mmCIF file of C-alpha atoms in Angstrom:
data_model
loop_
_atom_site.group_PDB
_atom_site.id
_atom_site.type_symbol
_atom_site.label_atom_id
_atom_site.label_comp_id
_atom_site.label_asym_id
_atom_site.label_seq_id
_atom_site.Cartn_x
_atom_site.Cartn_y
_atom_site.Cartn_z
ATOM 1 C CA MET E 245 66.392 120.429 86.353
ATOM 2 C CA ALA E 246 69.066 118.675 85.269
ATOM 3 C CA LYS E 247 71.481 120.432 87.852
ATOM 4 C CA ALA E 248 69.034 119.586 90.817
ATOM 5 C CA VAL E 249 69.272 115.659 89.481
ATOM 6 C CA LYS E 250 73.115 115.971 89.287
ATOM 7 C CA LYS E 251 73.534 117.198 92.529
ATOM 8 C CA THR E 252 71.108 114.761 94.385
ATOM 9 C CA GLU E 253 73.518 112.255 92.738
ATOM 10 C CA GLU E 254 76.682 113.913 94.340
ATOM 11 C CA ASN E 255 74.569 113.923 97.471
ATOM 12 C CA GLN E 256 73.730 110.256 97.518
ATOM 13 C CA ARG E 257 77.766 109.475 96.737
ATOM 14 C CA LEU E 258 78.521 111.387 99.604
ATOM 15 C CA ILE E 259 75.993 109.235 101.948
ATOM 16 C CA ASP E 260 77.275 106.113 99.893
ATOM 17 C CA THR E 261 80.753 106.972 101.025
ATOM 18 C CA PHE E 262 80.269 107.589 104.749
ATOM 19 C CA GLN E 263 78.166 104.202 104.934
ATOM 20 C CA GLU E 264 80.895 102.378 103.300
ATOM 21 C CA PHE E 265 83.394 103.566 105.666
ATOM 22 C CA LYS E 266 81.005 103.242 108.368
ATOM 23 C CA GLU E 267 80.659 99.251 108.119
ATOM 24 C CA SER E 268 84.526 98.750 107.814
ATOM 25 C CA LYS E 269 86.176 96.851 110.671
ATOM 26 C CA ASN E 270 89.095 98.486 110.559
ATOM 27 C CA ILE E 271 87.922 101.710 111.920
ATOM 28 C CA GLU E 272 86.653 102.576 115.507
ATOM 29 C CA ARG E 273 83.146 103.921 115.693
ATOM 30 C CA GLU E 274 84.614 107.227 117.354
ATOM 31 C CA THR E 275 87.288 107.454 115.485
ATOM 32 C CA LEU E 276 85.067 107.551 112.049
ATOM 33 C CA MET E 277 82.957 110.413 113.968
ATOM 34 C CA ARG E 278 85.680 112.554 114.392
ATOM 35 C CA ILE E 279 87.079 112.492 111.082
ATOM 36 C CA VAL E 280 83.838 112.887 109.619
ATOM 37 C CA GLU E 281 82.959 115.852 111.821
ATOM 38 C CA ASP E 282 86.733 117.133 111.255
ATOM 39 C CA VAL E 283 86.051 116.895 107.104
ATOM 40 C CA PHE E 284 83.008 119.019 107.283
ATOM 41 C CA ARG E 285 84.160 121.447 109.964
ATOM 42 C CA THR E 286 86.829 122.472 107.103
ATOM 43 C CA ALA E 287 83.912 122.588 104.726
ATOM 44 C CA LEU E 288 82.002 124.775 106.449
ATOM 45 C CA ALA E 289 84.745 127.008 107.626
ATOM 46 C CA ARG E 290 85.690 127.541 103.882
ATOM 47 C CA LYS E 291 82.200 128.094 103.198
ATOM 48 C CA TYR E 292 80.652 130.625 105.435
ATOM 49 C CA GLY E 293 84.080 131.708 107.402
ATOM 50 C CA SER E 294 86.221 130.582 110.053
ATOM 51 C CA ASP E 295 84.471 132.781 112.615
ATOM 52 C CA ALA E 296 81.070 130.955 112.395
ATOM 53 C CA ARG E 297 79.935 128.711 114.811
ATOM 54 C CA PHE E 298 78.578 125.255 114.095
ATOM 55 C CA GLU E 299 77.931 121.864 115.701
ATOM 56 C CA VAL E 300 78.221 119.056 113.455
ATOM 57 C CA ILE E 301 76.501 115.646 114.821
ATOM 58 C CA VAL E 302 77.510 112.328 113.461
ATOM 59 C CA ASN E 303 75.012 109.631 113.763
ATOM 60 C CA VAL E 304 77.020 106.765 112.472
ATOM 61 C CA ASP E 305 74.565 104.158 113.673
ATOM 62 C CA ARG E 306 72.294 105.755 110.930
ATOM 63 C CA GLY E 307 74.982 106.809 108.743
ATOM 64 C CA ASP E 308 74.083 110.433 108.370
ATOM 65 C CA LEU E 309 74.968 113.902 110.516
ATOM 66 C CA GLU E 310 73.116 116.872 111.411
ATOM 67 C CA ILE E 311 74.760 120.227 111.357
ATOM 68 C CA GLN E 312 73.588 123.549 113.285
ATOM 69 C CA ARG E 313 74.476 126.658 113.002
ATOM 70 C CA TYR E 314 74.388 129.575 115.787
ATOM 71 C CA ARG E 315 74.451 133.348 114.999
ATOM 72 C CA GLU E 316 73.770 136.301 117.077
ATOM 73 C CA ILE E 317 70.521 138.561 116.327
ATOM 74 C CA VAL E 318 71.675 142.091 115.601
ATOM 75 C CA GLU E 319 69.992 145.277 114.384
ATOM 76 C CA ASP E 320 69.802 145.522 110.690
ATOM 77 C CA ASP E 321 72.541 148.550 110.614
ATOM 78 C CA ALA E 322 74.818 146.676 113.106
ATOM 79 C CA LEU E 323 75.390 143.686 111.241
ATOM 80 C CA LYS E 324 79.446 143.283 111.097
ATOM 81 C CA TYR E 325 80.351 139.632 111.108
ATOM 82 C CA PRO E 326 77.610 137.706 108.723
ATOM 83 C CA ALA E 327 79.715 134.860 109.811
ATOM 84 C CA LYS E 328 78.146 134.659 113.243
ATOM 85 C CA GLN E 329 75.417 137.242 113.294
ATOM 86 C CA ILE E 330 72.363 137.488 111.690
ATOM 87 C CA LYS E 331 70.046 140.599 110.917
ATOM 88 C CA LEU E 332 66.541 141.034 113.368
ATOM 89 C CA SER E 333 64.677 141.059 109.838
ATOM 90 C CA ASP E 334 66.135 137.676 108.600
ATOM 91 C CA ALA E 335 65.820 136.157 112.380
ATOM 92 C CA ILE E 336 61.971 136.951 112.527
ATOM 93 C CA LYS E 337 61.315 135.015 109.426
ATOM 94 C CA ILE E 338 62.682 131.920 111.289
ATOM 95 C CA GLU E 339 60.712 132.818 114.336
ATOM 96 C CA PRO E 340 58.518 136.057 114.763
ATOM 97 C CA ASP E 341 59.203 135.811 118.423
ATOM 98 C CA PHE E 342 63.077 136.584 117.988
ATOM 99 C CA GLU E 343 64.436 139.128 119.652
ATOM 100 C CA VAL E 344 67.937 141.247 119.497
ATOM 101 C CA GLY E 345 70.876 139.500 121.660
ATOM 102 C CA GLU E 346 69.014 136.416 121.335
ATOM 103 C CA GLU E 347 70.784 133.160 119.417
ATOM 104 C CA VAL E 348 69.333 131.660 116.424
ATOM 105 C CA THR E 349 69.957 128.075 115.598
ATOM 106 C CA ASP E 350 69.119 126.936 111.900
ATOM 107 C CA TYR E 351 70.289 123.509 110.263
ATOM 108 C CA ILE E 352 72.506 123.634 107.095
ATOM 109 C CA ARG E 353 71.696 120.348 105.019
ATOM 110 C CA MET E 354 73.426 118.618 102.077
ATOM 111 C CA THR E 355 70.957 120.374 99.893
ATOM 112 C CA ASP E 356 72.923 123.724 100.885
ATOM 113 C CA PHE E 357 76.272 122.499 99.579
ATOM 114 C CA GLN E 358 77.267 123.155 95.230
ATOM 115 C CA ARG E 359 78.177 120.095 93.439
ATOM 116 C CA ARG E 360 81.672 121.230 93.627
ATOM 117 C CA GLU E 361 81.695 121.297 97.354
ATOM 118 C CA ILE E 362 79.708 117.929 97.428
ATOM 119 C CA LEU E 363 82.848 116.459 95.479
ATOM 120 C CA SER E 364 85.354 118.473 97.651
ATOM 121 C CA LEU E 365 84.160 116.769 100.644
ATOM 122 C CA ARG E 366 83.631 113.110 99.580
ATOM 123 C CA GLN E 367 87.516 113.626 98.466
ATOM 124 C CA ASN E 368 88.511 114.659 101.738
ATOM 125 C CA LEU E 369 86.559 112.211 103.262
ATOM 126 C CA VAL E 370 88.402 108.929 101.512
ATOM 127 C CA THR E 371 91.573 110.672 101.643
ATOM 128 C CA LYS E 372 91.397 111.448 105.490
ATOM 129 C CA ILE E 373 89.875 107.396 106.074
ATOM 130 C CA MET E 374 92.995 105.998 103.870
ATOM 131 C CA GLU E 375 95.291 108.124 105.645
ATOM 132 C CA TYR E 376 94.244 107.247 109.136
ATOM 133 C CA GLU E 377 93.988 103.449 108.072
ATOM 134 C CA LYS E 378 97.549 103.709 106.671
ATOM 135 C CA ASP E 379 98.792 105.020 110.158
ATOM 136 C CA MET E 380 96.710 101.935 112.022
ATOM 137 C CA ILE E 381 98.408 99.656 109.894
ATOM 138 C CA TYR E 382 101.615 101.145 110.420
ATOM 139 C CA ALA E 383 101.197 101.567 114.306
ATOM 140 C CA LYS E 384 99.969 98.145 114.319
ATOM 141 C CA TYR E 385 102.798 96.140 112.837
ATOM 142 C CA GLU E 386 105.692 98.484 113.675
ATOM 143 C CA GLY E 387 105.602 96.536 117.253
ATOM 144 C CA ARG E 388 105.104 93.544 115.705
ATOM 145 C CA VAL E 389 107.969 92.812 114.123
ATOM 146 C CA GLY E 390 109.564 89.350 114.745
ATOM 147 C CA GLU E 391 106.153 87.944 115.405
ATOM 148 C CA LEU E 392 104.128 85.214 113.934
ATOM 149 C CA VAL E 393 101.443 86.137 111.798
ATOM 150 C CA SER E 394 99.152 84.164 109.164
ATOM 151 C CA GLY E 395 96.575 85.129 106.513
ATOM 152 C CA GLU E 396 95.208 83.832 103.053
ATOM 153 C CA VAL E 397 97.344 84.211 100.027
ATOM 154 C CA THR E 398 95.014 86.254 97.184
ATOM 155 C CA GLN E 399 98.090 86.820 94.812
ATOM 156 C CA VAL E 400 101.088 84.667 93.487
ATOM 157 C CA TRP E 401 103.821 86.405 91.537
ATOM 158 C CA ARG E 402 106.941 85.835 90.200
ATOM 159 C CA LYS E 403 109.078 88.160 92.431
ATOM 160 C CA GLU E 404 106.236 88.038 95.467
ATOM 161 C CA ILE E 405 103.101 86.894 97.170
ATOM 162 C CA LEU E 406 100.555 88.722 98.611
ATOM 163 C CA VAL E 407 98.906 87.795 102.050
ATOM 164 C CA LYS E 408 95.960 89.138 103.693
ATOM 165 C CA ASP E 409 95.659 89.055 107.420
ATOM 166 C CA GLU E 410 92.276 88.979 109.824
ATOM 167 C CA ASP E 411 91.798 92.494 109.391
ATOM 168 C CA GLU E 412 92.431 92.502 105.194
ATOM 169 C CA VAL E 413 95.671 94.446 105.882
ATOM 170 C CA GLU E 414 98.078 93.237 103.060
ATOM 171 C CA LEU E 415 101.284 91.548 103.807
ATOM 172 C CA ILE E 416 104.346 91.009 101.505
ATOM 173 C CA LEU E 417 106.184 87.748 101.086
ATOM 174 C CA PRO E 418 109.292 88.757 98.349
ATOM 175 C CA LYS E 419 110.823 85.723 96.754
ATOM 176 C CA ASN E 420 114.008 85.981 98.833
ATOM 177 C CA GLU E 421 112.086 85.339 102.127
ATOM 178 C CA GLN E 422 110.351 82.197 100.769
ATOM 179 C CA ILE E 423 111.797 78.895 101.813
ATOM 180 C CA PRO E 424 113.231 77.423 98.030
ATOM 181 C CA SER E 425 110.623 74.808 98.135
ATOM 182 C CA ASP E 426 107.588 76.800 98.945
ATOM 183 C CA LYS E 427 104.315 76.294 97.121
ATOM 184 C CA TYR E 428 101.137 78.766 97.471
ATOM 185 C CA LYS E 429 98.307 79.372 95.523
ATOM 186 C CA LYS E 430 95.470 81.635 95.926
ATOM 187 C CA GLY E 431 93.522 80.685 98.791
ATOM 188 C CA ASP E 432 96.143 78.865 100.786
ATOM 189 C CA THR E 433 96.874 79.840 104.620
ATOM 190 C CA LEU E 434 100.248 80.969 104.850
ATOM 191 C CA SER E 435 102.468 81.974 107.943
ATOM 192 C CA ALA E 436 105.575 84.109 108.304
ATOM 193 C CA VAL E 437 107.099 86.575 110.879
ATOM 194 C CA VAL E 438 107.124 90.151 110.414
ATOM 195 C CA LEU E 439 110.157 91.309 109.372
ATOM 196 C CA ARG E 440 110.192 94.909 108.763
ATOM 197 C CA VAL E 441 107.845 97.707 108.014
ATOM 198 C CA GLU E 442 108.689 99.985 104.987
ATOM 199 C CA VAL E 443 107.014 103.278 103.880
ATOM 200 C CA LYS E 444 107.117 103.774 100.275
ATOM 201 C CA GLY E 445 105.112 106.920 99.671
ATOM 202 C CA SER E 446 102.578 107.210 102.308
ATOM 203 C CA ALA E 447 101.657 103.768 102.129
ATOM 204 C CA PRO E 448 103.250 101.226 104.709
ATOM 205 C CA ASN E 449 104.495 97.705 103.302
ATOM 206 C CA ILE E 450 104.439 94.971 105.448
ATOM 207 C CA ILE E 451 107.273 92.723 104.785
ATOM 208 C CA VAL E 452 106.933 88.660 106.046
ATOM 209 C CA SER E 453 109.861 86.097 106.092
ATOM 210 C CA ARG E 454 109.370 82.326 106.294
ATOM 211 C CA THR E 455 113.450 82.234 106.043
ATOM 212 C CA ALA E 456 114.417 84.613 109.330
ATOM 213 C CA PRO E 457 115.668 82.489 112.504
ATOM 214 C CA ALA E 458 112.837 84.330 114.336
ATOM 215 C CA PHE E 459 110.065 82.344 112.160
ATOM 216 C CA LEU E 460 111.837 79.276 113.567
ATOM 217 C CA GLU E 461 111.952 80.387 117.061
ATOM 218 C CA ARG E 462 108.115 81.495 117.029
ATOM 219 C CA LEU E 463 107.420 78.087 115.770
ATOM 220 C CA MET E 464 108.643 76.574 118.745
ATOM 221 C CA GLU E 465 107.237 78.954 120.895
ATOM 222 C CA THR E 466 104.065 77.523 119.560
ATOM 223 C CA GLU E 467 104.653 73.869 119.363
ATOM 224 C CA ILE E 468 106.790 73.285 122.723
ATOM 225 C CA PRO E 469 104.953 74.647 125.934
ATOM 226 C CA GLU E 470 108.196 74.873 127.779
ATOM 227 C CA VAL E 471 109.779 77.396 125.030
ATOM 228 C CA TYR E 472 106.806 79.641 125.407
ATOM 229 C CA ASP E 473 106.292 79.290 129.105
ATOM 230 C CA GLY E 474 110.002 80.307 129.360
ATOM 231 C CA LEU E 475 111.077 77.002 131.257
ATOM 232 C CA ILE E 476 113.700 76.322 127.853
ATOM 233 C CA THR E 477 115.401 79.623 126.592
ATOM 234 C CA ILE E 478 116.721 79.549 122.872
ATOM 235 C CA LYS E 479 119.839 81.204 122.929
ATOM 236 C CA ASN E 480 120.444 81.394 119.005
ATOM 237 C CA VAL E 481 118.710 79.829 115.716
ATOM 238 C CA VAL E 482 120.894 79.757 112.366
ATOM 239 C CA ARG E 483 118.951 78.430 109.344
ATOM 240 C CA ALA E 484 120.330 77.141 105.734
ATOM 241 C CA PRO E 485 116.317 77.529 104.722
ATOM 242 C CA GLY E 486 114.589 74.303 103.263
ATOM 243 C CA GLU E 487 117.854 72.373 104.394
ATOM 244 C CA ARG E 488 119.292 72.572 107.927
ATOM 245 C CA ALA E 489 118.707 74.176 111.146
ATOM 246 C CA LYS E 490 120.441 74.428 114.104
ATOM 247 C CA VAL E 491 118.840 75.492 117.587
ATOM 248 C CA LEU E 492 120.909 76.515 121.131
ATOM 249 C CA VAL E 493 118.768 75.664 123.524
ATOM 250 C CA GLU E 494 118.677 76.135 127.653
ATOM 251 C CA SER E 495 117.021 75.164 130.838
ATOM 252 C CA TYR E 496 117.342 76.814 134.086
ATOM 253 C CA ASP E 497 115.542 74.132 135.848
ATOM 254 C CA ASP E 498 117.511 70.864 136.195
ATOM 255 C CA ARG E 499 114.615 68.690 136.100
ATOM 256 C CA ILE E 500 114.047 69.678 132.311
ATOM 257 C CA ASP E 501 115.801 68.216 129.586
ATOM 258 C CA PRO E 502 115.792 70.983 127.244
ATOM 259 C CA VAL E 503 116.665 68.808 124.168
ATOM 260 C CA GLY E 504 114.558 66.216 124.943
ATOM 261 C CA ALA E 505 111.445 68.341 125.223
ATOM 262 C CA CYS E 506 112.068 70.394 122.627
ATOM 263 C CA VAL E 507 112.232 67.297 120.131
ATOM 264 C CA GLY E 508 109.485 65.291 121.619
ATOM 265 C CA ILE E 509 108.783 61.793 122.001
ATOM 266 C CA LYS E 510 109.914 59.851 118.853
ATOM 267 C CA GLY E 511 110.140 63.414 117.353
ATOM 268 C CA SER E 512 106.322 64.184 117.941
ATOM 269 C CA ARG E 513 106.989 68.057 118.421
ATOM 270 C CA ILE E 514 109.745 68.872 116.162
ATOM 271 C CA HIS E 515 107.931 67.014 113.573
ATOM 272 C CA SER E 516 105.007 69.334 112.851
ATOM 273 C CA ILE E 517 108.030 72.433 112.422
ATOM 274 C CA VAL E 518 109.653 70.414 110.243
ATOM 275 C CA ARG E 519 106.680 70.069 107.939
ATOM 276 C CA GLU E 520 105.940 73.691 108.278
ATOM 277 C CA LEU E 521 110.025 74.253 107.053
ATOM 278 C CA ARG E 522 109.765 72.069 104.343
ATOM 279 C CA GLY E 523 111.624 69.284 105.809
ATOM 280 C CA GLU E 524 114.078 71.407 107.034
ATOM 281 C CA SER E 525 116.149 69.186 109.369
ATOM 282 C CA ILE E 526 116.542 70.708 112.759
ATOM 283 C CA ASP E 527 119.596 69.824 115.019
ATOM 284 C CA VAL E 528 118.690 71.180 118.707
ATOM 285 C CA ILE E 529 121.594 71.750 120.900
ATOM 286 C CA ASN E 530 121.953 71.896 124.821
ATOM 287 C CA TYR E 531 123.651 75.005 125.405
ATOM 288 C CA THR E 532 127.311 74.970 128.005
ATOM 289 C CA THR E 533 129.631 77.691 128.992
ATOM 290 C CA ASN E 534 132.630 75.275 127.771
ATOM 291 C CA ASN E 535 133.254 76.437 124.545
ATOM 292 C CA SER E 536 135.105 72.801 123.589
ATOM 293 C CA LEU E 537 132.206 71.080 124.327
ATOM 294 C CA LEU E 538 129.541 73.559 122.950
ATOM 295 C CA VAL E 539 131.769 73.471 119.367
ATOM 296 C CA ALA E 540 131.565 69.636 119.696
ATOM 297 C CA ARG E 541 127.968 69.276 120.199
ATOM 298 C CA THR E 542 127.144 71.795 117.171
ATOM 299 C CA LEU E 543 129.170 69.051 114.870
ATOM 300 C CA SER E 544 127.178 66.516 115.853
ATOM 301 C CA PRO E 545 126.916 63.418 114.992
ATOM 302 C CA ALA E 546 130.452 63.694 114.001
ATOM 303 C CA LYS E 547 132.872 62.421 116.921
ATOM 304 C CA ILE E 548 135.540 65.029 117.836
ATOM 305 C CA SER E 549 139.189 63.730 118.984
ATOM 306 C CA THR E 550 140.772 67.026 120.274
ATOM 307 C CA ILE E 551 139.674 70.708 119.761
ATOM 308 C CA GLU E 552 141.913 73.571 119.931
ATOM 309 C CA ILE E 553 140.115 77.110 120.615
ATOM 310 C CA ASP E 554 141.660 80.453 120.128
ATOM 311 C CA GLU E 555 139.653 83.059 121.967
ATOM 312 C CA ALA E 556 141.249 85.855 120.307
ATOM 313 C CA ASN E 557 140.850 85.283 117.103
ATOM 314 C CA LYS E 558 137.871 83.400 117.631
ATOM 315 C CA THR E 559 138.745 80.099 115.737
ATOM 316 C CA ALA E 560 138.361 76.619 116.595
ATOM 317 C CA LYS E 561 140.484 73.856 115.134
ATOM 318 C CA VAL E 562 138.826 70.383 115.115
ATOM 319 C CA PHE E 563 140.776 67.195 114.846
ATOM 320 C CA MET E 564 138.627 63.950 113.695
ATOM 321 C CA ASN E 565 138.775 60.579 112.130
ATOM 322 C CA PRO E 566 138.619 60.601 108.426
ATOM 323 C CA ASP E 567 135.282 58.720 108.622
ATOM 324 C CA GLN E 568 134.144 61.590 110.793
ATOM 325 C CA VAL E 569 135.158 64.396 108.408
ATOM 326 C CA SER E 570 132.011 63.825 106.322
ATOM 327 C CA LEU E 571 129.577 64.114 108.946
ATOM 328 C CA ALA E 572 131.107 67.021 110.522
ATOM 329 C CA ILE E 573 130.913 69.006 107.230
ATOM 330 C CA GLY E 574 127.572 67.620 106.201
ATOM 331 C CA LYS E 575 125.896 67.478 102.898
ATOM 332 C CA GLY E 576 126.943 70.890 101.227
ATOM 333 C CA GLY E 577 128.703 72.005 103.992
ATOM 334 C CA TYR E 578 125.673 72.971 105.868
ATOM 335 C CA ASN E 579 126.467 71.613 109.097
ATOM 336 C CA ILE E 580 129.913 72.890 109.774
ATOM 337 C CA LYS E 581 128.589 76.553 107.915
ATOM 338 C CA LEU E 582 125.509 76.766 110.559
ATOM 339 C CA ALA E 583 127.923 75.374 113.378
ATOM 340 C CA SER E 584 130.270 77.958 113.183
ATOM 341 C CA LYS E 585 127.457 80.790 112.598
ATOM 342 C CA LEU E 586 125.843 79.420 115.961
ATOM 343 C CA VAL E 587 129.011 79.668 118.270
ATOM 344 C CA GLY E 588 130.728 82.395 116.796
ATOM 345 C CA TYR E 589 133.734 80.803 116.038
ATOM 346 C CA ALA E 590 135.723 79.905 112.454
ATOM 347 C CA ILE E 591 135.632 76.265 112.772
ATOM 348 C CA ASP E 592 138.308 74.460 110.485
ATOM 349 C CA VAL E 593 138.417 70.433 110.534
ATOM 350 C CA PHE E 594 141.558 68.313 110.251
ATOM 351 C CA ARG E 595 141.806 64.803 110.007
ATOM 352 C CA ASN E 596 143.803 62.822 112.282
ATOM 353 C CA ASP E 597 145.678 61.624 109.166
ATOM 354 C CA ASP E 598 145.566 62.129 105.995
ATOM 355 C CA VAL E 599 145.383 59.050 104.339
ATOM 356 C CA GLU E 600 141.774 58.703 103.293
ATOM 357 C CA ASP E 601 140.209 61.353 100.676
ATOM 358 C CA GLU E 602 137.033 63.213 101.531
ATOM 359 C CA ASP E 603 133.873 61.133 101.336
ATOM 360 C CA VAL E 604 130.361 61.578 102.648
ATOM 361 C CA ASP E 605 128.134 59.542 105.154
ATOM 362 C CA LEU E 606 125.539 57.937 103.445
ATOM 363 C CA GLN E 607 123.254 59.059 106.223
ATOM 364 C CA GLU E 608 123.442 62.229 104.802
ATOM 365 C CA PHE E 609 121.617 61.497 101.825
ATOM 366 C CA ILE E 610 118.105 60.853 104.234
ATOM 367 C CA ASP E 611 116.617 64.035 102.643
ATOM 368 C CA GLU E 612 116.576 62.305 99.208
ATOM 369 C CA PHE E 613 115.719 58.792 99.733
ATOM 370 C CA ASP E 614 114.027 56.602 102.589
ATOM 371 C CA GLN E 615 115.584 55.390 105.414
ATOM 372 C CA TRP E 616 115.172 51.340 103.750
ATOM 373 C CA VAL E 617 116.784 52.457 100.951
ATOM 374 C CA ILE E 618 119.956 53.441 102.963
ATOM 375 C CA ASP E 619 120.077 50.462 105.247
ATOM 376 C CA ALA E 620 119.914 48.359 102.075
ATOM 377 C CA PHE E 621 123.326 49.890 100.997
ATOM 378 C CA LYS E 622 124.622 49.709 104.882
ATOM 379 C CA GLN E 623 123.367 45.900 104.858
ATOM 380 C CA ILE E 624 126.123 45.082 102.087
ATOM 381 C CA GLY E 625 128.571 47.221 103.626
ATOM 382 C CA CYS E 626 128.220 50.369 101.566
ATOM 383 C CA ASP E 627 128.245 53.187 104.576
ATOM 384 C CA THR E 628 129.742 56.091 102.347
ATOM 385 C CA ALA E 629 129.443 57.427 99.144
ATOM 386 C CA LYS E 630 132.497 56.577 97.642
ATOM 387 C CA SER E 631 131.925 53.059 99.177
ATOM 388 C CA VAL E 632 129.238 52.777 97.220
ATOM 389 C CA LEU E 633 131.184 53.839 94.010
ATOM 390 C CA LYS E 634 133.329 50.965 94.382
ATOM 391 C CA LEU E 635 130.771 48.864 93.353
ATOM 392 C CA THR E 636 129.487 48.431 89.761
ATOM 393 C CA ARG E 637 125.890 49.513 89.140
ATOM 394 C CA GLU E 638 124.610 46.133 88.366
ATOM 395 C CA GLU E 639 126.762 44.913 91.529
ATOM 396 C CA LEU E 640 124.529 47.187 93.907
ATOM 397 C CA ILE E 641 121.135 46.138 91.699
ATOM 398 C CA GLN E 642 121.863 42.432 92.766
ATOM 399 C CA ARG E 643 123.037 42.833 96.152
ATOM 400 C CA THR E 644 120.733 45.355 97.632
ATOM 401 C CA ASP E 645 117.604 43.819 95.468
ATOM 402 C CA LEU E 646 116.773 47.388 94.777
ATOM 403 C CA GLU E 647 115.068 48.631 91.453
ATOM 404 C CA GLU E 648 117.188 49.714 89.111
ATOM 405 C CA GLU E 649 115.569 53.238 89.173
ATOM 406 C CA THR E 650 116.376 53.677 92.817
ATOM 407 C CA VAL E 651 120.028 52.671 92.502
ATOM 408 C CA GLU E 652 120.496 55.112 89.832
ATOM 409 C CA ALA E 653 118.952 57.569 91.341
ATOM 410 C CA LEU E 654 121.224 57.566 94.119
ATOM 411 C CA LEU E 655 124.236 57.363 92.257
ATOM 412 C CA LEU E 656 123.395 60.300 90.409
ATOM 413 C CA SER E 657 123.211 61.899 93.835
ATOM 414 C CA ILE E 658 126.629 60.720 95.195
ATOM 415 C CA LYS E 659 128.567 61.849 91.920
ATOM 416 C CA LYS E 660 126.832 65.612 92.068
ATOM 417 C CA GLU E 661 127.759 65.532 95.883
ATOM 418 C CA LEU E 662 131.253 64.679 95.107
ATOM 419 C CA GLU E 663 131.322 66.770 92.236
ATOM 420 C CA LEU E 664 132.086 64.042 89.899
ATOM 421 C CA ASP E 665 130.947 63.660 85.908
#
C-alpha cells in the first residue's frame, strides 16, 4: 500500500511540473507541447522498445496528456515483435471482435510507469525546458547587443547589480560598467545597454553597461526625435563616465541645426540625459570635414590661435593664449583627452608665450558649485583658480559676502585640482 501511495505522489509531482511550465510566459504553447512530447517519446522507447508505435497527445490548456499505443494482431505462435505486435488471445481480452491483421489501440497511463521512470521523466522535462529557456535567452539578447534595456533591480552586491527585465530574464551590471556615482537599491528601475552575451557553462550571462558610449547614443535616440528619425546622425561618442562626454553630430538637412536640435531650448532635451548619466557634462559638436576646424570645435570653450595638423602621424599642435589653456585641458584633463579620442588625433597644447603658469578657469568647477557661487567670485575679479588663491580666506569671505563654509569648500577644491598641499 505504501508503494502505491508513493507512486501516486510521484505522478502528481510530474503533473505539477508540467503545470508549472505550462504557466511560464517565456515558453510558447506549441514549443511546450513539442518538448513534452519528445520527453515522453524517449521514455516510451526506453520502456517498450524503439520499434513501438505511439501517439502522444499533449493538452496544454488542461495540463495533461494522452498516450495511445498501436499494435498489430497476430496469431499467438506468430509473435515476433512484442513492441509492435499483440497476440490474438490478448487482443480479444480488450475487444472480443478483434481478428488477426487488425490494429489494436490501447492507452498508456501514468500509473503504468514505475516510480523511477516517473522521476526520470520529471527530471528530463525540467532539463529540456531549462535548456530551451537558455537557448531562447541567448538568441534574444545576442542580436540586441548595443540596444537599450531596462529592468528592476533585484540584488545589489559589491561587484555587480542583478536586474530582471520584463520577461524575468536576469541581466548583470558589473561594477566597472556602472557610473561611479550610481546608487541603486532593490526595487529601483535601471536602464543600460546590452554590452555582450557570455556563455558560462551552459548558461548565458547578459552583461549590460551604463558607461559604454552606446548608452549615451541610445539615450539621445530616445530623447531627440531628429536622431531617432535619422535626420541627425551621431558620428562618434566618447565618454569619461559621470564626468564629461563629447558627441559628434551631423545633419544632411541644411535646415536643421544638429547641435541646437540635440541640446533643445534652454537645454531641455539634453537635461534629462544628463540626469540619467548622474550629471555627466555633455558637449555636442557639429561635425565637419575640415580637420583643423573640427579640432578647434572639440576643444571648446577654449579659443584657438593656430592649429598644425600632421596627417601622417595623426597629431595636432594647438596654440592658444595662456588664459585659454586651462579651458582646453579642462578639469582633470577630461576636455583634451576626450577631444583627442573623438577626432582621432593626439592633441598637444602650446601657449603663445610661456609667461604664465598653468591655471584653471573657475567655470570648470561648475559641477561642484552652483553658478551663483562662481559668479560671486567673478564679480570680485577672480576668474581663475590662481586668482582666487592670491586673496586670503578672510578677504574672500568679506568681498564675496559668502558663507565661510562655501569659501573654504572652493579653496579645498582649487588646491586639490592644482595638486597643492
